[in-house]
């Protein structure tokens, strides 16, 4: 029987006891930064108690159905009725994984590296770390400061390749550098200068010609970061994990497991992903319907859908099709997964829906407009 991610302390203890007895644990995270961070936290705890594990990232329904010889299967960051445990249903997977890891081996979660990794997952899920993760961050001297959440010391490089914001400089480091230099914010050395940088980023994103009013709220995700960790800021680390798992899952997993040698490869994947995403957003022809915008793109559909929803869409839902895959991104008042499941109930030749309330996707056979019409019908009835 699957156990939901909203576990009590007793639930975490029960999960830890079950995993400790396993001969082999299969960790099956969704392709998100939070799920990969949670996988890294739990894998390190399993390693500490000598329980072997295998990891496979779930990006398609076929991945979710992959056969395994494991005694226990743990789904992270996604609903899975077939898993023995599901961590991250209703809250960040990293929070649930941190609790289970602490029950497995408390010394692991006292590590600054593991606490930072868990916080990275929480921030990547769009939430604020709370105790005990927040307490562990404080002990590691990782605190919020003014500025921008980027993973690189080169601010222009970080902003240009951030997928936390879409602005005129996105995807173009030289344009980002020129924007920062124009406002004397290219090399912030103190909090006052970092505040100036944050203002430049926010105003540039919000004042863009194609920006929607929601951009003013969305841009906050890249501002006032937790400073520290292996990638300058926790938010930058989260951005790298989320991008890398969509481009090179093996690199993202190795990074979450603590293999520093893959850091440059992860940054390279992050840059590639960001450039593709921002180019796709910029080139997209967006069709607007009541409650929904639609775009066909040649790029990473999940990230594009999020950026369109947050920075260009005047509607609460953004549906992006990339070949035979469609991704629906929703604002908090809507449920992307439930909407897609309802919409596809009457459509033939569609795959299972994977995702959550924020973003969900499926493989589609046939014209995208058939799915668009079905989603519009569902939202009209809401």
mmCIF file of C-alpha atoms in Angstrom:
data_model
loop_
_atom_site.group_PDB
_atom_site.id
_atom_site.type_symbol
_atom_site.label_atom_id
_atom_site.label_comp_id
_atom_site.label_asym_id
_atom_site.label_seq_id
_atom_site.Cartn_x
_atom_site.Cartn_y
_atom_site.Cartn_z
ATOM 1 C CA UNK A 1 0.000 0.000 0.000
ATOM 2 C CA UNK A 2 1.293 3.424 -0.912
ATOM 3 C CA UNK A 3 1.867 5.920 1.896
ATOM 4 C CA UNK A 4 1.367 9.600 1.136
ATOM 5 C CA UNK A 5 4.105 12.163 1.453
ATOM 6 C CA UNK A 6 2.428 13.989 4.345
ATOM 7 C CA UNK A 7 3.894 11.775 7.016
ATOM 8 C CA UNK A 8 3.962 12.326 10.735
ATOM 9 C CA UNK A 9 7.047 11.586 12.783
ATOM 10 C CA UNK A 10 5.677 8.080 13.334
ATOM 11 C CA UNK A 11 5.134 7.740 9.584
ATOM 12 C CA UNK A 12 8.744 8.663 8.864
ATOM 13 C CA UNK A 13 9.920 6.175 11.499
ATOM 14 C CA UNK A 14 7.741 3.456 9.970
ATOM 15 C CA UNK A 15 9.083 4.226 6.497
ATOM 16 C CA UNK A 16 12.659 4.114 7.777
ATOM 17 C CA UNK A 17 12.080 0.756 9.465
ATOM 18 C CA UNK A 18 10.661 -0.675 6.242
ATOM 19 C CA UNK A 19 13.582 0.576 4.163
ATOM 20 C CA UNK A 20 16.191 -0.581 6.663
ATOM 21 C CA UNK A 21 14.927 -4.147 6.277
ATOM 22 C CA UNK A 22 15.035 -4.086 2.462
ATOM 23 C CA UNK A 23 17.639 -5.978 0.467
ATOM 24 C CA UNK A 24 17.387 -3.409 -2.337
ATOM 25 C CA UNK A 25 15.487 -0.108 -2.533
ATOM 26 C CA UNK A 26 14.355 1.378 -5.828
ATOM 27 C CA UNK A 27 14.174 5.187 -5.711
ATOM 28 C CA UNK A 28 11.958 6.524 -8.516
ATOM 29 C CA UNK A 29 11.938 10.338 -8.510
ATOM 30 C CA UNK A 30 10.021 12.612 -10.839
ATOM 31 C CA UNK A 31 12.139 14.748 -13.165
ATOM 32 C CA UNK A 32 12.116 17.793 -10.893
ATOM 33 C CA UNK A 33 14.740 19.507 -8.767
ATOM 34 C CA UNK A 34 12.814 18.804 -5.566
ATOM 35 C CA UNK A 35 12.450 15.089 -6.316
ATOM 36 C CA UNK A 36 16.126 14.740 -7.246
ATOM 37 C CA UNK A 37 17.212 16.579 -4.095
ATOM 38 C CA UNK A 38 14.954 14.301 -2.043
ATOM 39 C CA UNK A 39 16.489 11.280 -3.756
ATOM 40 C CA UNK A 40 19.978 12.478 -2.856
ATOM 41 C CA UNK A 41 19.011 12.962 0.785
ATOM 42 C CA UNK A 42 17.402 9.545 1.096
ATOM 43 C CA UNK A 43 20.123 7.753 -0.872
ATOM 44 C CA UNK A 44 22.841 9.130 1.387
ATOM 45 C CA UNK A 45 20.948 7.890 4.449
ATOM 46 C CA UNK A 46 20.443 4.451 2.912
ATOM 47 C CA UNK A 47 24.143 4.276 2.119
ATOM 48 C CA UNK A 48 24.954 5.188 5.726
ATOM 49 C CA UNK A 49 22.995 2.169 6.995
ATOM 50 C CA UNK A 50 24.356 -0.138 4.269
ATOM 51 C CA UNK A 51 21.102 -0.578 2.359
ATOM 52 C CA UNK A 52 21.747 -0.841 -1.408
ATOM 53 C CA UNK A 53 19.630 1.222 -3.751
ATOM 54 C CA UNK A 54 19.042 1.917 -7.428
ATOM 55 C CA UNK A 55 17.696 5.139 -8.932
ATOM 56 C CA UNK A 56 15.641 5.696 -12.069
ATOM 57 C CA UNK A 57 14.175 9.080 -12.992
ATOM 58 C CA UNK A 58 10.547 8.992 -14.118
ATOM 59 C CA UNK A 59 10.020 11.227 -17.135
ATOM 60 C CA UNK A 60 7.425 9.173 -19.032
ATOM 61 C CA UNK A 61 4.721 6.625 -18.171
ATOM 62 C CA UNK A 62 7.059 3.909 -19.496
ATOM 63 C CA UNK A 63 9.675 4.953 -16.944
ATOM 64 C CA UNK A 64 7.102 4.696 -14.153
ATOM 65 C CA UNK A 65 6.257 1.135 -15.172
ATOM 66 C CA UNK A 66 9.886 -0.017 -15.342
ATOM 67 C CA UNK A 67 10.426 -3.478 -13.833
ATOM 68 C CA UNK A 68 12.775 -3.795 -10.864
ATOM 69 C CA UNK A 69 14.162 -6.505 -8.604
ATOM 70 C CA UNK A 70 13.963 -4.205 -5.564
ATOM 71 C CA UNK A 71 12.216 -5.192 -2.341
ATOM 72 C CA UNK A 72 10.894 -1.651 -1.830
ATOM 73 C CA UNK A 73 10.040 1.055 -4.358
ATOM 74 C CA UNK A 74 9.862 4.665 -3.234
ATOM 75 C CA UNK A 75 8.279 7.264 -5.500
ATOM 76 C CA UNK A 76 9.495 10.801 -4.867
ATOM 77 C CA UNK A 77 7.724 13.966 -5.972
ATOM 78 C CA UNK A 78 4.958 12.156 -7.854
ATOM 79 C CA UNK A 79 1.819 10.184 -7.145
ATOM 80 C CA UNK A 80 2.326 6.464 -7.663
ATOM 81 C CA UNK A 81 -0.191 3.789 -6.609
ATOM 82 C CA UNK A 82 2.349 1.103 -7.542
ATOM 83 C CA UNK A 83 5.088 2.287 -5.160
ATOM 84 C CA UNK A 84 5.471 0.933 -1.633
ATOM 85 C CA UNK A 85 6.086 4.492 -0.425
ATOM 86 C CA UNK A 86 5.319 7.876 -1.943
ATOM 87 C CA UNK A 87 7.205 10.857 -0.582
ATOM 88 C CA UNK A 88 6.166 14.320 -1.643
ATOM 89 C CA UNK A 89 2.427 14.086 -2.112
ATOM 90 C CA UNK A 90 1.038 17.336 -0.757
ATOM 91 C CA UNK A 91 4.370 18.877 0.280
ATOM 92 C CA UNK A 92 7.955 18.992 -1.011
ATOM 93 C CA UNK A 93 9.466 15.553 -1.387
ATOM 94 C CA UNK A 94 12.665 16.865 0.197
ATOM 95 C CA UNK A 95 10.899 17.520 3.496
ATOM 96 C CA UNK A 96 9.520 13.987 3.667
ATOM 97 C CA UNK A 97 12.851 12.488 2.590
ATOM 98 C CA UNK A 98 14.720 14.495 5.230
ATOM 99 C CA UNK A 99 12.412 13.139 7.943
ATOM 100 C CA UNK A 100 12.849 9.536 6.775
ATOM 101 C CA UNK A 101 16.614 10.021 6.457
ATOM 102 C CA UNK A 102 16.778 11.388 10.004
ATOM 103 C CA UNK A 103 14.989 8.267 11.232
ATOM 104 C CA UNK A 104 17.415 6.071 9.304
ATOM 105 C CA UNK A 105 20.583 7.824 10.504
ATOM 106 C CA UNK A 106 20.325 11.130 12.369
ATOM 107 C CA UNK A 107 24.007 11.924 11.852
ATOM 108 C CA UNK A 108 23.464 12.152 8.090
ATOM 109 C CA UNK A 109 20.894 14.940 8.443
ATOM 110 C CA UNK A 110 23.232 16.858 10.757
ATOM 111 C CA UNK A 111 25.568 17.295 7.804
ATOM 112 C CA UNK A 112 25.556 20.792 6.272
ATOM 113 C CA UNK A 113 25.689 19.222 2.790
ATOM 114 C CA UNK A 114 22.553 17.148 3.349
ATOM 115 C CA UNK A 115 20.679 20.005 5.020
ATOM 116 C CA UNK A 116 21.556 22.288 2.111
ATOM 117 C CA UNK A 117 20.451 19.647 -0.379
ATOM 118 C CA UNK A 118 17.106 19.247 1.401
ATOM 119 C CA UNK A 119 16.645 23.027 1.516
ATOM 120 C CA UNK A 120 17.466 23.155 -2.178
ATOM 121 C CA UNK A 121 14.602 20.796 -2.889
ATOM 122 C CA UNK A 122 12.204 22.798 -0.746
ATOM 123 C CA UNK A 123 13.168 26.078 -2.425
ATOM 124 C CA UNK A 124 12.944 24.395 -5.818
ATOM 125 C CA UNK A 125 9.389 23.393 -4.955
ATOM 126 C CA UNK A 126 8.577 27.046 -4.311
ATOM 127 C CA UNK A 127 8.340 26.809 -0.551
ATOM 128 C CA UNK A 128 10.270 28.077 2.458
ATOM 129 C CA UNK A 129 12.435 25.713 4.547
ATOM 130 C CA UNK A 130 11.086 25.162 8.052
ATOM 131 C CA UNK A 131 12.543 23.348 11.037
ATOM 132 C CA UNK A 132 14.441 21.099 11.244
ATOM 133 C CA UNK A 133 15.835 21.977 7.800
ATOM 134 C CA UNK A 134 15.795 25.715 8.538
ATOM 135 C CA UNK A 135 17.621 25.117 11.813
ATOM 136 C CA UNK A 136 20.261 23.048 10.026
ATOM 137 C CA UNK A 137 20.717 25.841 7.466
ATOM 138 C CA UNK A 138 21.248 28.357 10.238
ATOM 139 C CA UNK A 139 23.886 26.145 11.818
ATOM 140 C CA UNK A 140 25.619 25.995 8.429
ATOM 141 C CA UNK A 141 25.607 29.833 8.265
ATOM 142 C CA UNK A 142 23.355 29.821 5.206
ATOM 143 C CA UNK A 143 20.976 32.780 5.439
ATOM 144 C CA UNK A 144 18.955 34.991 3.153
ATOM 145 C CA UNK A 145 20.580 38.086 1.727
ATOM 146 C CA UNK A 146 19.655 40.676 -0.909
ATOM 147 C CA UNK A 147 20.460 39.907 -4.519
ATOM 148 C CA UNK A 148 19.658 37.232 -7.076
ATOM 149 C CA UNK A 149 19.509 33.446 -6.775
ATOM 150 C CA UNK A 150 22.133 32.346 -9.275
ATOM 151 C CA UNK A 151 24.523 29.362 -9.141
ATOM 152 C CA UNK A 152 27.608 31.087 -10.518
ATOM 153 C CA UNK A 153 30.025 33.732 -9.274
ATOM 154 C CA UNK A 154 29.600 35.479 -12.639
ATOM 155 C CA UNK A 155 26.312 37.299 -12.063
ATOM 156 C CA UNK A 156 25.648 37.972 -15.748
ATOM 157 C CA UNK A 157 26.144 34.283 -16.577
ATOM 158 C CA UNK A 158 23.854 33.315 -13.709
ATOM 159 C CA UNK A 159 21.051 35.690 -14.649
ATOM 160 C CA UNK A 160 21.224 34.949 -18.364
ATOM 161 C CA UNK A 161 20.843 31.225 -17.744
ATOM 162 C CA UNK A 162 18.439 31.324 -14.830
ATOM 163 C CA UNK A 163 15.117 29.619 -15.470
ATOM 164 C CA UNK A 164 13.642 31.375 -12.433
ATOM 165 C CA UNK A 165 13.044 34.518 -14.483
ATOM 166 C CA UNK A 166 12.314 35.428 -18.103
ATOM 167 C CA UNK A 167 13.510 38.873 -19.146
ATOM 168 C CA UNK A 168 14.930 40.534 -22.274
ATOM 169 C CA UNK A 169 18.448 39.424 -21.257
ATOM 170 C CA UNK A 170 17.480 35.765 -20.699
ATOM 171 C CA UNK A 171 19.658 33.359 -22.664
ATOM 172 C CA UNK A 172 22.173 36.074 -23.530
ATOM 173 C CA UNK A 173 25.041 36.633 -21.046
ATOM 174 C CA UNK A 174 26.301 39.720 -22.867
ATOM 175 C CA UNK A 175 22.860 41.323 -22.770
ATOM 176 C CA UNK A 176 22.652 40.525 -19.063
ATOM 177 C CA UNK A 177 26.099 42.024 -18.505
ATOM 178 C CA UNK A 178 25.148 45.179 -20.415
ATOM 179 C CA UNK A 179 21.947 45.580 -18.398
ATOM 180 C CA UNK A 180 23.793 45.198 -15.105
ATOM 181 C CA UNK A 181 26.625 47.501 -16.152
ATOM 182 C CA UNK A 182 24.195 50.195 -17.242
ATOM 183 C CA UNK A 183 22.826 50.315 -13.701
ATOM 184 C CA UNK A 184 26.164 49.862 -11.913
ATOM 185 C CA UNK A 185 25.102 46.439 -10.683
ATOM 186 C CA UNK A 186 27.464 44.097 -12.514
ATOM 187 C CA UNK A 187 29.667 43.231 -9.519
ATOM 188 C CA UNK A 188 27.738 43.715 -6.259
ATOM 189 C CA UNK A 189 30.042 43.566 -3.269
ATOM 190 C CA UNK A 190 27.735 44.531 -0.419
ATOM 191 C CA UNK A 191 24.060 44.382 0.500
ATOM 192 C CA UNK A 192 23.283 47.822 -0.879
ATOM 193 C CA UNK A 193 24.708 46.853 -4.271
ATOM 194 C CA UNK A 194 22.888 43.518 -4.161
ATOM 195 C CA UNK A 195 19.605 45.349 -3.541
ATOM 196 C CA UNK A 196 20.339 47.449 -6.614
ATOM 197 C CA UNK A 197 20.931 44.268 -8.596
ATOM 198 C CA UNK A 198 17.630 42.812 -7.397
ATOM 199 C CA UNK A 199 15.803 45.979 -8.418
ATOM 200 C CA UNK A 200 17.360 45.898 -11.885
ATOM 201 C CA UNK A 201 16.363 42.264 -12.391
ATOM 202 C CA UNK A 202 12.808 42.809 -11.164
ATOM 203 C CA UNK A 203 12.173 45.957 -13.181
ATOM 204 C CA UNK A 204 13.694 44.484 -16.347
ATOM 205 C CA UNK A 205 11.477 41.407 -16.121
ATOM 206 C CA UNK A 206 8.297 43.294 -15.251
ATOM 207 C CA UNK A 207 8.774 46.089 -17.796
ATOM 208 C CA UNK A 208 9.451 43.766 -20.730
ATOM 209 C CA UNK A 209 7.168 44.416 -23.690
ATOM 210 C CA UNK A 210 5.534 40.981 -23.572
ATOM 211 C CA UNK A 211 5.430 40.591 -19.776
ATOM 212 C CA UNK A 212 2.137 39.985 -17.989
ATOM 213 C CA UNK A 213 1.203 41.374 -14.570
ATOM 214 C CA UNK A 214 1.890 37.976 -12.964
ATOM 215 C CA UNK A 215 5.594 38.539 -13.681
ATOM 216 C CA UNK A 216 5.784 40.925 -10.711
ATOM 217 C CA UNK A 217 5.058 38.025 -8.359
ATOM 218 C CA UNK A 218 6.951 35.352 -10.275
ATOM 219 C CA UNK A 219 10.207 37.313 -10.326
ATOM 220 C CA UNK A 220 10.344 37.121 -6.529
ATOM 221 C CA UNK A 221 11.572 33.523 -6.878
ATOM 222 C CA UNK A 222 14.943 34.780 -8.111
ATOM 223 C CA UNK A 223 15.323 37.495 -5.463
ATOM 224 C CA UNK A 224 16.676 37.514 -1.880
ATOM 225 C CA UNK A 225 18.309 34.075 -1.990
ATOM 226 C CA UNK A 226 19.811 31.869 0.669
ATOM 227 C CA UNK A 227 23.541 32.458 0.206
ATOM 228 C CA UNK A 228 25.902 29.504 0.426
ATOM 229 C CA UNK A 229 26.155 25.889 -0.605
ATOM 230 C CA UNK A 230 28.058 24.401 -3.541
ATOM 231 C CA UNK A 231 26.517 26.776 -6.128
ATOM 232 C CA UNK A 232 26.690 30.260 -4.564
ATOM 233 C CA UNK A 233 23.001 30.244 -3.563
ATOM 234 C CA UNK A 234 20.444 27.611 -2.628
ATOM 235 C CA UNK A 235 18.046 28.903 -5.266
ATOM 236 C CA UNK A 236 20.762 28.672 -7.902
ATOM 237 C CA UNK A 237 21.526 25.107 -6.825
ATOM 238 C CA UNK A 238 17.813 24.266 -7.156
ATOM 239 C CA UNK A 239 17.736 25.771 -10.642
ATOM 240 C CA UNK A 240 20.731 23.676 -11.704
ATOM 241 C CA UNK A 241 19.205 20.453 -10.361
ATOM 242 C CA UNK A 242 15.855 21.123 -12.028
ATOM 243 C CA UNK A 243 17.433 21.926 -15.391
ATOM 244 C CA UNK A 244 20.051 19.173 -15.314
ATOM 245 C CA UNK A 245 17.549 16.406 -14.573
ATOM 246 C CA UNK A 246 15.609 17.402 -17.694
ATOM 247 C CA UNK A 247 18.737 17.449 -19.879
ATOM 248 C CA UNK A 248 21.040 14.842 -18.326
ATOM 249 C CA UNK A 249 19.334 12.850 -15.547
ATOM 250 C CA UNK A 250 22.473 10.890 -14.706
ATOM 251 C CA UNK A 251 24.424 14.083 -14.072
ATOM 252 C CA UNK A 252 21.643 15.448 -11.846
ATOM 253 C CA UNK A 253 21.556 12.243 -9.813
ATOM 254 C CA UNK A 254 25.342 12.219 -9.400
ATOM 255 C CA UNK A 255 25.225 15.842 -8.250
ATOM 256 C CA UNK A 256 22.548 15.070 -5.660
ATOM 257 C CA UNK A 257 24.595 12.128 -4.428
ATOM 258 C CA UNK A 258 27.461 14.512 -3.681
ATOM 259 C CA UNK A 259 29.823 13.845 -6.593
ATOM 260 C CA UNK A 260 31.519 17.221 -6.994
ATOM 261 C CA UNK A 261 33.259 16.137 -10.195
ATOM 262 C CA UNK A 262 29.996 16.554 -12.121
ATOM 263 C CA UNK A 263 29.451 20.184 -11.092
ATOM 264 C CA UNK A 264 30.715 21.614 -14.378
ATOM 265 C CA UNK A 265 28.691 19.108 -16.374
ATOM 266 C CA UNK A 266 25.607 20.093 -14.376
ATOM 267 C CA UNK A 267 26.240 23.784 -15.053
ATOM 268 C CA UNK A 268 26.684 23.022 -18.744
ATOM 269 C CA UNK A 269 23.351 21.169 -18.800
ATOM 270 C CA UNK A 270 21.738 24.073 -16.965
ATOM 271 C CA UNK A 271 23.026 26.593 -19.514
ATOM 272 C CA UNK A 272 21.893 24.453 -22.443
ATOM 273 C CA UNK A 273 18.459 23.956 -20.931
ATOM 274 C CA UNK A 274 18.030 27.649 -20.158
ATOM 275 C CA UNK A 275 19.051 28.774 -23.627
ATOM 276 C CA UNK A 276 16.624 26.327 -25.233
ATOM 277 C CA UNK A 277 13.811 27.329 -22.898
ATOM 278 C CA UNK A 278 14.230 31.078 -23.238
ATOM 279 C CA UNK A 279 14.564 30.858 -27.020
ATOM 280 C CA UNK A 280 11.365 28.805 -27.146
ATOM 281 C CA UNK A 281 9.463 31.283 -24.966
ATOM 282 C CA UNK A 282 10.681 34.186 -27.072
ATOM 283 C CA UNK A 283 9.807 32.482 -30.371
ATOM 284 C CA UNK A 284 6.484 31.031 -29.257
ATOM 285 C CA UNK A 285 3.273 32.127 -30.929
ATOM 286 C CA UNK A 286 0.883 32.193 -27.998
ATOM 287 C CA UNK A 287 -2.814 31.589 -28.654
ATOM 288 C CA UNK A 288 -5.129 32.930 -25.996
ATOM 289 C CA UNK A 289 -8.419 31.369 -24.939
ATOM 290 C CA UNK A 290 -10.637 32.048 -21.934
ATOM 291 C CA UNK A 291 -8.641 30.728 -18.957
ATOM 292 C CA UNK A 292 -5.907 29.212 -21.104
ATOM 293 C CA UNK A 293 -2.961 30.092 -23.363
ATOM 294 C CA UNK A 294 -1.544 27.567 -25.821
ATOM 295 C CA UNK A 295 1.785 27.368 -27.628
ATOM 296 C CA UNK A 296 3.542 24.823 -29.826
ATOM 297 C CA UNK A 297 7.285 24.999 -29.233
ATOM 298 C CA UNK A 298 10.559 23.369 -30.125
ATOM 299 C CA UNK A 299 12.129 23.281 -26.691
ATOM 300 C CA UNK A 300 11.852 21.879 -23.146
ATOM 301 C CA UNK A 301 8.077 21.952 -22.798
ATOM 302 C CA UNK A 302 7.831 21.749 -18.993
ATOM 303 C CA UNK A 303 10.127 24.702 -18.339
ATOM 304 C CA UNK A 304 8.599 26.678 -21.207
ATOM 305 C CA UNK A 305 5.096 26.083 -19.829
ATOM 306 C CA UNK A 306 6.154 27.388 -16.415
ATOM 307 C CA UNK A 307 7.843 30.474 -17.854
ATOM 308 C CA UNK A 308 4.888 31.239 -20.113
ATOM 309 C CA UNK A 309 2.477 30.886 -17.208
ATOM 310 C CA UNK A 310 4.558 33.065 -14.901
ATOM 311 C CA UNK A 311 5.833 35.764 -17.242
ATOM 312 C CA UNK A 312 3.685 35.959 -20.374
ATOM 313 C CA UNK A 313 0.271 34.480 -19.734
ATOM 314 C CA UNK A 314 -2.708 36.630 -18.699
ATOM 315 C CA UNK A 315 -4.589 33.371 -18.089
ATOM 316 C CA UNK A 316 -4.216 30.896 -15.189
ATOM 317 C CA UNK A 317 -3.310 27.899 -17.375
ATOM 318 C CA UNK A 318 -0.576 27.484 -19.981
ATOM 319 C CA UNK A 319 -0.588 24.458 -22.303
ATOM 320 C CA UNK A 320 2.609 23.823 -24.251
ATOM 321 C CA UNK A 321 3.057 21.119 -26.866
ATOM 322 C CA UNK A 322 6.475 19.869 -27.924
ATOM 323 C CA UNK A 323 6.011 17.265 -30.622
ATOM 324 C CA UNK A 324 4.098 14.359 -29.106
ATOM 325 C CA UNK A 325 4.179 15.681 -25.526
ATOM 326 C CA UNK A 326 1.945 18.278 -23.915
ATOM 327 C CA UNK A 327 2.532 20.054 -20.597
ATOM 328 C CA UNK A 328 -0.044 22.018 -18.638
ATOM 329 C CA UNK A 329 1.153 24.563 -16.063
ATOM 330 C CA UNK A 330 -1.348 26.000 -13.598
ATOM 331 C CA UNK A 331 -1.479 28.773 -11.013
ATOM 332 C CA UNK A 332 -2.083 27.659 -7.391
ATOM 333 C CA UNK A 333 -5.871 28.063 -7.650
ATOM 334 C CA UNK A 334 -5.965 25.324 -10.307
ATOM 335 C CA UNK A 335 -4.778 21.712 -10.448
ATOM 336 C CA UNK A 336 -2.837 20.883 -13.606
ATOM 337 C CA UNK A 337 -2.865 17.113 -13.066
ATOM 338 C CA UNK A 338 -6.576 16.911 -12.280
ATOM 339 C CA UNK A 339 -7.398 19.159 -15.230
ATOM 340 C CA UNK A 340 -5.417 17.020 -17.683
ATOM 341 C CA UNK A 341 -6.862 13.796 -16.290
ATOM 342 C CA UNK A 342 -10.400 15.124 -16.710
ATOM 343 C CA UNK A 343 -9.669 16.503 -20.164
ATOM 344 C CA UNK A 344 -8.140 13.281 -21.483
ATOM 345 C CA UNK A 345 -10.798 10.960 -20.087
ATOM 346 C CA UNK A 346 -12.726 11.213 -23.369
ATOM 347 C CA UNK A 347 -9.747 11.409 -25.751
ATOM 348 C CA UNK A 348 -8.402 8.281 -27.429
ATOM 349 C CA UNK A 349 -4.716 7.474 -27.930
ATOM 350 C CA UNK A 350 -3.327 9.459 -25.012
ATOM 351 C CA UNK A 351 -0.846 8.291 -22.414
ATOM 352 C CA UNK A 352 -1.157 8.482 -18.646
ATOM 353 C CA UNK A 353 -0.856 11.851 -16.978
ATOM 354 C CA UNK A 354 2.296 12.413 -14.906
ATOM 355 C CA UNK A 355 2.897 15.401 -12.654
ATOM 356 C CA UNK A 356 1.215 17.386 -9.925
ATOM 357 C CA UNK A 357 -1.023 20.388 -9.348
ATOM 358 C CA UNK A 358 1.672 22.791 -10.556
ATOM 359 C CA UNK A 359 2.611 21.051 -13.820
ATOM 360 C CA UNK A 360 1.488 17.847 -15.479
ATOM 361 C CA UNK A 361 2.239 16.239 -18.808
ATOM 362 C CA UNK A 362 1.272 13.375 -21.062
ATOM 363 C CA UNK A 363 2.104 11.859 -24.421
ATOM 364 C CA UNK A 364 -0.475 12.763 -27.048
ATOM 365 C CA UNK A 365 -1.361 11.083 -30.327
ATOM 366 C CA UNK A 366 -3.205 13.232 -32.794
ATOM 367 C CA UNK A 367 -3.821 16.925 -33.154
ATOM 368 C CA UNK A 368 -2.981 19.195 -30.232
ATOM 369 C CA UNK A 369 -6.212 21.082 -30.835
ATOM 370 C CA UNK A 370 -8.194 18.039 -29.710
ATOM 371 C CA UNK A 371 -6.506 18.277 -26.312
ATOM 372 C CA UNK A 372 -6.917 22.074 -26.256
ATOM 373 C CA UNK A 373 -10.657 21.713 -26.830
ATOM 374 C CA UNK A 374 -10.913 19.115 -24.056
ATOM 375 C CA UNK A 375 -9.005 21.301 -21.579
ATOM 376 C CA UNK A 376 -11.166 24.305 -22.469
ATOM 377 C CA UNK A 377 -14.283 22.226 -21.836
ATOM 378 C CA UNK A 378 -13.011 21.169 -18.405
ATOM 379 C CA UNK A 379 -12.072 24.716 -17.386
ATOM 380 C CA UNK A 380 -15.367 26.098 -18.648
ATOM 381 C CA UNK A 381 -17.175 23.708 -16.298
ATOM 382 C CA UNK A 382 -14.952 24.596 -13.317
#
